[in-house]
CSV table of C-alpha atoms in Angstrom, one decimal:
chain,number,residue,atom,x,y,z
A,5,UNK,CA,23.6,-19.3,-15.7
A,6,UNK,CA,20.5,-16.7,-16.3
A,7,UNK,CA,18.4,-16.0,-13.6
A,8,UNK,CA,14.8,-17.8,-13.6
A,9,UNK,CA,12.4,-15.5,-15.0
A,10,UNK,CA,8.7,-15.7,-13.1
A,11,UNK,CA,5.9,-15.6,-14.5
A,12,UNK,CA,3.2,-13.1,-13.2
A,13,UNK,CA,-0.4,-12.2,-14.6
A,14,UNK,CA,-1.5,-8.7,-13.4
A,15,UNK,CA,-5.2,-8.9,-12.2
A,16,UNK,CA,-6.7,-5.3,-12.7
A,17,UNK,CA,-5.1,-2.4,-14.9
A,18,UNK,CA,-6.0,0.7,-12.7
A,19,UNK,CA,-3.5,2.9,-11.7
A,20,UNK,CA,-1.5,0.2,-9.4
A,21,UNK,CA,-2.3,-2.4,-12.1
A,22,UNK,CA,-0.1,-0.2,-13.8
A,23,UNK,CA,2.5,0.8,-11.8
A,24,UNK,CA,3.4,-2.6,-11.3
A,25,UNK,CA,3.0,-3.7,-14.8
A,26,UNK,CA,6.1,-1.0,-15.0
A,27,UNK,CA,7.8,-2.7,-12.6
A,28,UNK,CA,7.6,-6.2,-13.7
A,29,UNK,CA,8.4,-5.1,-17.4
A,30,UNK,CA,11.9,-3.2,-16.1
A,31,UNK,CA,12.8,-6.7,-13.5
A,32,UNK,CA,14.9,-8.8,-15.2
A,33,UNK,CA,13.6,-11.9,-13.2
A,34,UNK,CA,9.9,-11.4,-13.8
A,35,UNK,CA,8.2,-12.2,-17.1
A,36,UNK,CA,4.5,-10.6,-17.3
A,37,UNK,CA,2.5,-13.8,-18.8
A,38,UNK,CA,-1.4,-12.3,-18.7
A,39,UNK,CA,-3.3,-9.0,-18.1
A,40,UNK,CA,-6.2,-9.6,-16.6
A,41,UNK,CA,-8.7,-6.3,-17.3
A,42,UNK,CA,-12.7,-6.6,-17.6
A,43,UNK,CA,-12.2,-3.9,-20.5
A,44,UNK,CA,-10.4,-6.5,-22.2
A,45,UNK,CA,-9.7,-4.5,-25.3
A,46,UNK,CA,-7.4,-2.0,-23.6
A,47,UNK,CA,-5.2,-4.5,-22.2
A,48,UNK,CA,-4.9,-5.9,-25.7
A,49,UNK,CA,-4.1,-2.0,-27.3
A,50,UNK,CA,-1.2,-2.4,-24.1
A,51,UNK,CA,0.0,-5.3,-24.9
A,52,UNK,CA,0.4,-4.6,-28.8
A,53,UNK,CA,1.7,-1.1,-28.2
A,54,UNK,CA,4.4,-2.5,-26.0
A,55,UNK,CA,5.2,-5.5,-28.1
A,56,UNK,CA,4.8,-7.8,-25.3
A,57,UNK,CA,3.6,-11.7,-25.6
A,58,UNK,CA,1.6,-11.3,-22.4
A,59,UNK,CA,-2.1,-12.4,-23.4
A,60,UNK,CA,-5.1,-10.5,-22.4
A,61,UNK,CA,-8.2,-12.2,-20.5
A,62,UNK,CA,-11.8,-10.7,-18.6
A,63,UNK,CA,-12.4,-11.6,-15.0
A,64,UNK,CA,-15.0,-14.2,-15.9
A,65,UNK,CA,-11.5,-16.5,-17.4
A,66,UNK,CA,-9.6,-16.4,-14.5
A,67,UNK,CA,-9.7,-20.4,-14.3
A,68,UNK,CA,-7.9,-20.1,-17.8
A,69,UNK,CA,-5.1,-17.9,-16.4
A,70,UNK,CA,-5.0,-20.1,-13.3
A,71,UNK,CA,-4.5,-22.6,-14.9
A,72,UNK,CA,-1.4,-21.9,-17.0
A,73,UNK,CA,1.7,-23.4,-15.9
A,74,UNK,CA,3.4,-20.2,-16.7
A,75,UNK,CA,2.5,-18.6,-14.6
A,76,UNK,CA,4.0,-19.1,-11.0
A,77,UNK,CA,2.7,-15.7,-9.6
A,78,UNK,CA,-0.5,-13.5,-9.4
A,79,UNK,CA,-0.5,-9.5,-8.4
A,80,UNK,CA,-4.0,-8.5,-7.6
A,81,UNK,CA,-5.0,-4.7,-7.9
A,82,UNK,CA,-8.8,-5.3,-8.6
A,83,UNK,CA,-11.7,-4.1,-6.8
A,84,UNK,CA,-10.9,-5.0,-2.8
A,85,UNK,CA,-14.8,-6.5,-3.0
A,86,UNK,CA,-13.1,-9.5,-5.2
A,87,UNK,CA,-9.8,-9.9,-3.4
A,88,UNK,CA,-11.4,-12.7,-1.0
A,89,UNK,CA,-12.6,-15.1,-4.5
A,90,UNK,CA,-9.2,-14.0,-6.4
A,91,UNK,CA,-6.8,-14.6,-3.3
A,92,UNK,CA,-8.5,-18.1,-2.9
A,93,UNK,CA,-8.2,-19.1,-6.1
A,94,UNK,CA,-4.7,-17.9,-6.8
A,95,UNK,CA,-3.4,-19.9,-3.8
A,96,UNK,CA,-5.8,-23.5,-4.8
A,97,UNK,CA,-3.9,-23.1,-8.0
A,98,UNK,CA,-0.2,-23.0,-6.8
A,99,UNK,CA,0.4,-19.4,-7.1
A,100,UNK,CA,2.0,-17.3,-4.8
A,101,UNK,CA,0.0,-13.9,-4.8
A,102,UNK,CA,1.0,-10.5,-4.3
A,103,UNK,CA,-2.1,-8.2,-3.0
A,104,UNK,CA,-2.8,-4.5,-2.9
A,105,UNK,CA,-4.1,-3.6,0.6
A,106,UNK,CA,-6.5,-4.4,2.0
A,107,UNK,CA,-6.3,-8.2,1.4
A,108,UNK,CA,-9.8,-8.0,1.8
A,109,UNK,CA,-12.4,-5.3,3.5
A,110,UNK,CA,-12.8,-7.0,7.2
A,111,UNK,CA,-9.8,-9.0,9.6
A,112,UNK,CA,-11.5,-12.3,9.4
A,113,UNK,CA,-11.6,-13.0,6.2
A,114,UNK,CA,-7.9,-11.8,5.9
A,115,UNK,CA,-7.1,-13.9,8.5
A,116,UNK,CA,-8.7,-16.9,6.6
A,117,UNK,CA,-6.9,-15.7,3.5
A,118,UNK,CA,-3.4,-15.6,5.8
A,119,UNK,CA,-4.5,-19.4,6.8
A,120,UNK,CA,-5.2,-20.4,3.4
A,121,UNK,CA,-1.5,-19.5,2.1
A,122,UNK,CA,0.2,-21.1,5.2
A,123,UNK,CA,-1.6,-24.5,4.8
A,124,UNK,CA,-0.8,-24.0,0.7
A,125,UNK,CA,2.6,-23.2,1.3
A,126,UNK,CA,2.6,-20.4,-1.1
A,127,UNK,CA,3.3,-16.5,-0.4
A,128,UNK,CA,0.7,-14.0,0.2
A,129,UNK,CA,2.3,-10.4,0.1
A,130,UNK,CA,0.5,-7.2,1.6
A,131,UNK,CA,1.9,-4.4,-0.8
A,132,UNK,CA,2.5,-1.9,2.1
A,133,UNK,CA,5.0,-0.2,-0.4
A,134,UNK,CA,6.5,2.3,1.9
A,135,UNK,CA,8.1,0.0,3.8
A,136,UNK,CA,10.1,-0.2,1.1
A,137,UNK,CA,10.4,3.3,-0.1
A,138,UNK,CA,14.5,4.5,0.4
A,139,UNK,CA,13.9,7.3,3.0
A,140,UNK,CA,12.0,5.7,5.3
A,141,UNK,CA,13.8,2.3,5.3
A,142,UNK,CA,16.8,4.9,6.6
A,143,UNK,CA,14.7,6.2,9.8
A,144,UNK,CA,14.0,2.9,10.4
A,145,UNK,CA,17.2,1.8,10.6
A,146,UNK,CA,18.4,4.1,12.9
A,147,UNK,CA,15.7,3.9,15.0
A,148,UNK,CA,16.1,0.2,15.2
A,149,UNK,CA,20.1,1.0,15.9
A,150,UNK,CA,18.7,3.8,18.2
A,151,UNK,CA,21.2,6.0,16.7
A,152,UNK,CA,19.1,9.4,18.4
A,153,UNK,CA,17.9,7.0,21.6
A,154,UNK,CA,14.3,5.6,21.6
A,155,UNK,CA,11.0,7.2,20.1
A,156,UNK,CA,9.0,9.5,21.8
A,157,UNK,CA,6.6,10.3,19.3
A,158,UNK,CA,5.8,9.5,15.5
A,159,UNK,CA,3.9,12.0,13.0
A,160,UNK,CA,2.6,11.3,9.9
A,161,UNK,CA,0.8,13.4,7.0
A,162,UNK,CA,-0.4,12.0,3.9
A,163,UNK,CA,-3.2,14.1,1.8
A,164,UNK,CA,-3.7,13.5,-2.1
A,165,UNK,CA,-3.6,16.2,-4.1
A,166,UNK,CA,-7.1,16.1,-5.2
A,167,UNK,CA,-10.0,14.0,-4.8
A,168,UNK,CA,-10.4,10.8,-6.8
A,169,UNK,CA,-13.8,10.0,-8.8
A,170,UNK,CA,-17.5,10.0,-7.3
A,171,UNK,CA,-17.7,6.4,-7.9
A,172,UNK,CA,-14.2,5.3,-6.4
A,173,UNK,CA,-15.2,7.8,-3.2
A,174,UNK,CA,-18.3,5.4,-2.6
A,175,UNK,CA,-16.4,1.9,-3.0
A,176,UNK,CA,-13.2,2.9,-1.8
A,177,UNK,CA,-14.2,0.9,1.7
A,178,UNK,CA,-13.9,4.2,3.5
A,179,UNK,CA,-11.0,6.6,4.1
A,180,UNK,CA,-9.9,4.9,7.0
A,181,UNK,CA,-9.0,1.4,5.3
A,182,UNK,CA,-7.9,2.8,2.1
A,183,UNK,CA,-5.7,5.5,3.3
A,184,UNK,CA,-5.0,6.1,6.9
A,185,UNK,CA,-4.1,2.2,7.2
A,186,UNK,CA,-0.9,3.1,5.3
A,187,UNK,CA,0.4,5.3,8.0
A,188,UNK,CA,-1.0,3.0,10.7
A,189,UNK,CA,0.9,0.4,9.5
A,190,UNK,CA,4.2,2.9,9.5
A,191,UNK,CA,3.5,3.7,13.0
A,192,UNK,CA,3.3,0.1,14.2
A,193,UNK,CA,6.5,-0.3,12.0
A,194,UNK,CA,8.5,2.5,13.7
A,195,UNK,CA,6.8,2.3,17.3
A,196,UNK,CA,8.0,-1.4,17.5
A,197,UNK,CA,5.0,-2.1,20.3
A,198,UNK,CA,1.6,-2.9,20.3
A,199,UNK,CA,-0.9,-0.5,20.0
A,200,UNK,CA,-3.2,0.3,23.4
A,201,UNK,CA,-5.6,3.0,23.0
A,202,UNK,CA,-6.5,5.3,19.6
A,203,UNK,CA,-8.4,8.3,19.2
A,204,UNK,CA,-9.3,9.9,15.9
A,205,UNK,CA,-11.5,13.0,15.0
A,206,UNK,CA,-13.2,13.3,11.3
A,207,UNK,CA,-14.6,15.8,9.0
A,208,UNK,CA,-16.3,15.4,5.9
A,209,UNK,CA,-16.3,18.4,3.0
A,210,UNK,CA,-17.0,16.7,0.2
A,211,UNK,CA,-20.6,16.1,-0.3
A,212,UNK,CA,-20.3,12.4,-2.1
A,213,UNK,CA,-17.5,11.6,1.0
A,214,UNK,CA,-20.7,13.4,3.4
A,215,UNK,CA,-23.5,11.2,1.5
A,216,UNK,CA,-22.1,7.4,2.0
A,217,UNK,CA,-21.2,8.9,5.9
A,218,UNK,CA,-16.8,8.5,5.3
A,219,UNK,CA,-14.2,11.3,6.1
A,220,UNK,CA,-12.4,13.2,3.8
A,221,UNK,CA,-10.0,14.5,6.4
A,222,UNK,CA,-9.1,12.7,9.4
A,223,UNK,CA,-6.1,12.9,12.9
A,224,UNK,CA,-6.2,10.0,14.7
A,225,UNK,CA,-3.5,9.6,17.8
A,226,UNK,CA,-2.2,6.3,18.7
A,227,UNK,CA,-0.6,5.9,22.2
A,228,UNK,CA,1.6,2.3,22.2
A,229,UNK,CA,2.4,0.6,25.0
A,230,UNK,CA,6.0,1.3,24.6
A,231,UNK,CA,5.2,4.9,25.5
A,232,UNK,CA,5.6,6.2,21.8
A,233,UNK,CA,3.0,8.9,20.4
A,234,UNK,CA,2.0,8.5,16.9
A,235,UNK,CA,-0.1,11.3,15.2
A,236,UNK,CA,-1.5,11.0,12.0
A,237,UNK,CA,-3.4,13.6,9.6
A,238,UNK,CA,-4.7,12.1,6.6
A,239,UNK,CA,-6.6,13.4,3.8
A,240,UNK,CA,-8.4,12.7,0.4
A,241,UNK,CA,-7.6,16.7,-1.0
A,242,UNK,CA,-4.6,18.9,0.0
A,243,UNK,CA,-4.4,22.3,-1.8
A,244,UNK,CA,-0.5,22.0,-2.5
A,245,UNK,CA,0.8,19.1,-4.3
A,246,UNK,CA,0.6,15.1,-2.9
A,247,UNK,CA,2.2,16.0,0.9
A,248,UNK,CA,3.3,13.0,2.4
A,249,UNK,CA,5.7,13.5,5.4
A,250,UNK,CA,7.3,11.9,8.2
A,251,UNK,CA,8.7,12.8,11.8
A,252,UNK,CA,10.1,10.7,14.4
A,253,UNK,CA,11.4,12.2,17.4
A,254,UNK,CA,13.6,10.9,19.9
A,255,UNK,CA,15.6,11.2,23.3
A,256,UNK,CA,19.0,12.8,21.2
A,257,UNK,CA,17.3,14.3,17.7
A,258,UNK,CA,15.1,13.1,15.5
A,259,UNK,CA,14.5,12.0,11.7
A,260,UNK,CA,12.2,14.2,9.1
A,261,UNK,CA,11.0,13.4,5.5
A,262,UNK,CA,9.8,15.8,3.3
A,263,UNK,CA,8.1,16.2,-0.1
A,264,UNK,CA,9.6,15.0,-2.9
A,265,UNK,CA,10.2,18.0,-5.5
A,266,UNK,CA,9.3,17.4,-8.9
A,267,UNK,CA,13.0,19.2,-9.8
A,268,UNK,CA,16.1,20.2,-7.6
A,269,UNK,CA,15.6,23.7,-8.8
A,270,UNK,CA,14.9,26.9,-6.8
A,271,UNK,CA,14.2,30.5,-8.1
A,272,UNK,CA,16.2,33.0,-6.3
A,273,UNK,CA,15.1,36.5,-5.7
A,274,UNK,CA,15.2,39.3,-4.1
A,275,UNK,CA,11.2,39.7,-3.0
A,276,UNK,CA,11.3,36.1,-3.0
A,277,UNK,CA,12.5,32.7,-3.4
A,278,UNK,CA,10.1,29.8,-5.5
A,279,UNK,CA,10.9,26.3,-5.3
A,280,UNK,CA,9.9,23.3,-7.9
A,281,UNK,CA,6.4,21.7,-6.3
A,282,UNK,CA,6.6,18.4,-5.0
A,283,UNK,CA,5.0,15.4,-6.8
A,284,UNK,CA,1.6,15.1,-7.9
A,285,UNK,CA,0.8,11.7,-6.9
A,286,UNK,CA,1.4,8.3,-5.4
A,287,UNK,CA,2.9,6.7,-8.8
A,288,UNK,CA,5.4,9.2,-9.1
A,289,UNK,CA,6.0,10.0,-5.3
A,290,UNK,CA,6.9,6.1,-4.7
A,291,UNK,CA,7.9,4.8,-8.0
A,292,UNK,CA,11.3,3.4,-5.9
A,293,UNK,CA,9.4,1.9,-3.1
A,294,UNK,CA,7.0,0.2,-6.0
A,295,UNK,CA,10.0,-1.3,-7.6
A,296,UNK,CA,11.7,-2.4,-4.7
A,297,UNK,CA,8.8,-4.2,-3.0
A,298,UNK,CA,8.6,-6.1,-6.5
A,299,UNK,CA,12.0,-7.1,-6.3
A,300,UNK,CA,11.6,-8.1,-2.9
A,301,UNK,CA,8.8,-10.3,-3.9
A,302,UNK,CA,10.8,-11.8,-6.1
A,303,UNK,CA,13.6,-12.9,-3.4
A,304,UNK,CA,10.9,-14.5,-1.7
A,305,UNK,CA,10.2,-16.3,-4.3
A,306,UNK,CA,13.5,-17.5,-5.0
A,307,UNK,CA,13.6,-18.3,-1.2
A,308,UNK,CA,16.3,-15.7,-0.5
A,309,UNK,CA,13.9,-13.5,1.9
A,310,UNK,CA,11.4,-13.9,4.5
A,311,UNK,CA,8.3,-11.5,3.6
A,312,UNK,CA,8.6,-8.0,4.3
A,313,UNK,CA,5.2,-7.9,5.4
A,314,UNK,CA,3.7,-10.5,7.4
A,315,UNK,CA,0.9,-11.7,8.7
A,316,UNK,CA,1.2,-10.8,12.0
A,317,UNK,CA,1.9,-7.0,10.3
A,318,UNK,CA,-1.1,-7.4,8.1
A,319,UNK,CA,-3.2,-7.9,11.2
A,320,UNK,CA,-2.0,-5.5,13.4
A,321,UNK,CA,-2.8,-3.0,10.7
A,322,UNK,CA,-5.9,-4.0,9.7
A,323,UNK,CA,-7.0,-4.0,13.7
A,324,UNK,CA,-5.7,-1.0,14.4
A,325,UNK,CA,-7.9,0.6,11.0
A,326,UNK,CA,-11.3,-1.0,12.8
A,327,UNK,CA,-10.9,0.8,16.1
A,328,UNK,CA,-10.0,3.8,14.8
A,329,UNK,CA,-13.0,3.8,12.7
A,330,UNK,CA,-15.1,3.2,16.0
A,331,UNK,CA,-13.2,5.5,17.7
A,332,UNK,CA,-13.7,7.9,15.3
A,333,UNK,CA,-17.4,7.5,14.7
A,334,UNK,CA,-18.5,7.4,18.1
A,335,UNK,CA,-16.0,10.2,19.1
A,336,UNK,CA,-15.0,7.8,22.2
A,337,UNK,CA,-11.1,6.2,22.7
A,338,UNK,CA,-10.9,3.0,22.3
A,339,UNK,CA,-8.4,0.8,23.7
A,340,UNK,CA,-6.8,-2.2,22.3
């Protein structure tokens, strides 16, 4: 017997609209049913360049999509401002919903969000994709098997190669929540302890990131109560390519990620040695991790997995991003 296809609608066709467009076209249990895009027409040209029977629809006719029995899930990668409204409604229609962080801009309203699903009884999914990306799933697994002994300390860096457009700098929601809560959320995954006390230091050299008062580089410290050490340096511009790295140290060794070349290729010579540069960006850097966390939406669905990303993880995440963001603006620790 075939496997039940889902059906999804896609709200918002950015660049994680369509990554996971991608990724629900190449899953051979997910059907994409809608595109939901306020520039309507370009979700139409997608559609009919494809050859897909997904039909198009604006914001304003969300009820419409809602209300198609087709459609069993919902992935939402619009503006974080109308997360809150599209969440709600997903849910009050039946849908399980799959959300690109943040589920919404402040932790009560998430929390409301998280209460919403559980009285529903349908899924709400936090896409912290690289807890599903291949490397990293491997440190964690031998740090949960404490193959080198327990964590001392945990260092992330994650800087994008270049800075993203004026307009997206001032609605982003702040450096902070739309960056740095990724590699919060990996410290809280690998730490395996709660958080008590976070200090962070900020700079700003961008004049839009200076003019709406955000950071466009950022190291924070988080010390658990575990013992562990987690140092993070995040940024919106590095002058290589998209540098995103790991560390974990422990008692017998420790793990390390690198960049991910763009080719396996190295020039050899005697004055000196070139190799390929790494990825350019987060769509090509985490293309597996985006696939898998589909997938794994999709056992959840089909009741064969618990969600990867919980509440409880949501939270912790989301609490840890607001006192860092004090801590970081008034230059003070704070604990937790």
């Amino acid at each position: 017997m075939a496997a039940k296809k889902f059906g999804f609608a896609v709200l918002g066709m950015g660049n994680m609209g369509g990554v996971h467009v991608q990724s629900l076209l190449l899953s051979a249990r997910a059907k994409l049913q809608w595109l939901v895009r306020s520039q309507v027409k370009d979700a139409e040209r997608f559609v009919q360049s494809h050859g897909l029977p997904a039909r198009c629809a604006t914001p304003d006719d969300l009820d419409l999509v809602l209300d198609d029995s087709s459609v069993d899930a919902v992935v939402i990668c619009s503006p974080t401002d109308v997360h809150e409204d599209q969440i709600r409604r997903s849910l009050q229609a039946g849908k399980a919903v799959f959300c690109e962080k943040p589920i919404t801009a402040d932790t009560e309203s998430t929390a409301a969000c998280y209460d919403l699903s559980e009285r529903l009884r349908h899924p709400l999914f936090c896409a912290f994709h690289r807890r599903f990306d291949p490397s990293f799933r491997e440190v964690k697994a031998g740090v949960e098997n404490r193959t080198l002994g327990g964590v001392k300390m945990i260092r992330c860096s994650s800087h994008d190669q270049d800075y993203p457009p004026a307009s997206y700098l001032r609605s982003s929601g702040g450096l902070i929540k739309d960056s740095t809560i990724h590699d919060l959320d990996m410290s809280l995954w690998l730490a395996g302890s709660r958080p008590k006390r976070v200090m962070g230091q900020g700079q700003a050299f961008h004049p839009v990131v200076a003019e709406v008062g955000d950071f466009d580089l950022l190291v924070a410290t988080v010390l658990f109560e575990n013992g562990v050490v987690a140092v993070i340096d995040n940024g919106r511009k590095s002058s290589q390519a998209y540098d995103q790295r790991l560390e974990v140290i422990c008692e017998k060794g420790g793990y390390q990620v690198g960049n991910q070349p763009t080719n396996l290729m190295s020039v050899l010579r005697a004055d000196a040695t070139s190799a390929a540069p790494g990825e350019s960006g987060f769509v090509t850097r985490y293309v597996d991790a985006y696939r898998a966390e589909i997938e794994h939406f999709l056992d959840v669905l089909e009741g064969r997995a618990q969600l990867g990303v919980s509440r409880q993880d949501t939270l912790a995440a989301m609490s840890l991003a607001d006192a860092l963001t004090t801590a970081t603006k008034t230059q003070r620790p704070v604990d937790l």
